Amino acid sequence: MAKLEEREAEKKWATGWGGYIAELKKGSRIAAPMVAVTVLQYLVQVVSVIMVGHLGQLSLSSVAIATSLTNITGFSLLEWLVDWKLYVGKLMDHNNTKSLESILTVPSFRSS
């Protein structure tokens, strides 16, 4: 009886096209909202550039440059914040008892 249950469990977890399709559906259900939000955020920028494009070439070029700079600055700031958090996290490991203030302060070199 136990061997029969083991065989059934092996069949259940056997990989095949059905298993791949099932996993793809599960992943799609999880990822679909994130994909939709990303596409809609991009479309907000595209629509604003299209609307300004009706005003003239100077306005269009200005908004295109401003949008590009905003995106680059935003991504750079976000990357800097993530890197900073990882850096501080490495300094503040569980075995280290130093506080954040003591790590960030610059030691003063005084001659006596």
Coordinates of C-alpha atoms in Angstrom, one line a residue:
M1 CA 0.0 0.0 0.0
A2 CA 2.8 2.4 0.8
K3 CA 4.6 1.7 -2.5
L4 CA 1.4 2.5 -4.3
E5 CA 1.2 5.9 -2.5
E6 CA 4.8 6.6 -3.3
R7 CA 4.2 5.9 -7.0
E8 CA 1.2 8.1 -7.1
A9 CA 3.2 10.9 -5.4
E10 CA 6.0 10.5 -8.0
K11 CA 3.4 10.7 -10.8
K12 CA 2.0 13.8 -9.3
W13 CA 5.3 15.6 -9.2
A14 CA 6.6 14.2 -12.5
T15 CA 7.5 17.0 -14.9
G16 CA 5.8 17.2 -18.2
W17 CA 4.1 19.8 -20.3
G18 CA 1.1 19.8 -18.0
G19 CA 3.4 20.7 -15.0
Y20 CA 5.1 23.5 -16.9
I21 CA 1.8 24.9 -18.1
A22 CA 0.4 24.8 -14.5
E23 CA 3.5 26.6 -13.2
L24 CA 3.3 29.2 -16.0
K25 CA -0.3 29.9 -15.1
K26 CA 0.6 30.3 -11.4
G27 CA 3.5 32.7 -12.2
S28 CA 1.3 34.6 -14.6
R29 CA -1.3 35.2 -12.0
I30 CA 1.4 36.6 -9.6
A31 CA 3.2 38.7 -12.2
A32 CA 0.2 40.1 -14.2
P33 CA -0.6 42.9 -11.8
M34 CA 3.0 44.0 -11.7
V35 CA 3.3 44.0 -15.5
A36 CA 0.0 45.9 -15.8
V37 CA 1.2 48.6 -13.3
T38 CA 4.5 49.0 -15.1
V39 CA 2.9 49.3 -18.5
L40 CA 0.3 51.8 -17.2
Q41 CA 3.1 54.0 -15.6
Y42 CA 4.9 54.0 -18.9
L43 CA 1.8 54.9 -20.7
V44 CA 1.2 57.9 -18.4
Q45 CA 4.5 59.4 -19.6
V46 CA 3.8 58.6 -23.2
V47 CA 0.4 60.2 -23.1
S48 CA 1.7 63.3 -21.5
V49 CA 4.4 63.6 -24.2
I50 CA 1.8 63.1 -27.0
M51 CA -0.5 65.7 -25.5
V52 CA 2.4 68.2 -25.3
G53 CA 3.4 67.3 -28.8
H54 CA 0.3 69.1 -30.1
L55 CA 1.7 72.4 -28.7
G56 CA 4.8 72.5 -30.8
Q57 CA 8.3 71.2 -31.4
L58 CA 9.9 73.2 -28.6
S59 CA 7.4 72.0 -26.0
L60 CA 7.7 68.5 -27.2
S61 CA 11.5 68.5 -27.0
S62 CA 11.4 70.1 -23.6
V63 CA 9.0 67.6 -22.1
A64 CA 10.9 64.7 -23.7
I65 CA 14.1 65.9 -22.2
A66 CA 12.5 66.6 -18.8
T67 CA 10.9 63.1 -18.7
S68 CA 14.2 61.4 -19.6
L69 CA 16.1 63.3 -16.9
T70 CA 13.4 62.6 -14.4
N71 CA 13.5 58.9 -15.1
I72 CA 17.3 58.8 -15.0
T73 CA 17.4 60.8 -11.8
G74 CA 14.7 58.7 -10.2
F75 CA 16.5 55.4 -11.0
S76 CA 19.8 56.8 -9.8
L77 CA 18.3 57.9 -6.5
L78 CA 16.6 54.6 -6.0
E79 CA 19.8 52.6 -6.8
W80 CA 21.8 54.8 -4.4
L81 CA 19.2 54.2 -1.6
V82 CA 19.4 50.5 -2.2
D83 CA 23.2 50.5 -2.2
W84 CA 23.3 52.6 0.9
K85 CA 20.9 50.3 2.8
L86 CA 23.0 47.3 1.8
Y87 CA 26.2 49.1 2.9
V88 CA 24.7 50.0 6.3
G89 CA 23.3 46.5 6.6
K90 CA 26.8 45.0 6.2
L91 CA 28.2 47.4 8.8
M92 CA 25.4 46.6 11.2
D93 CA 25.7 42.8 11.3
H94 CA 24.3 40.9 14.2
N95 CA 27.6 40.3 15.9
N96 CA 28.5 44.0 15.8
T97 CA 27.3 46.1 18.7
K98 CA 28.3 49.5 17.3
S99 CA 25.5 52.1 16.8
L100 CA 24.9 53.8 13.5
E101 CA 26.1 57.1 14.9
S102 CA 29.5 55.7 15.9
I103 CA 30.0 54.2 12.4
L104 CA 29.2 57.3 10.6
T105 CA 31.1 59.8 12.7
V106 CA 34.6 60.8 11.5
P107 CA 37.2 60.3 14.1
S108 CA 39.1 63.4 15.1
F109 CA 42.9 63.2 15.1
R110 CA 44.1 65.6 17.8
S111 CA 47.6 65.8 18.8
S112 CA 48.2 66.0 22.5

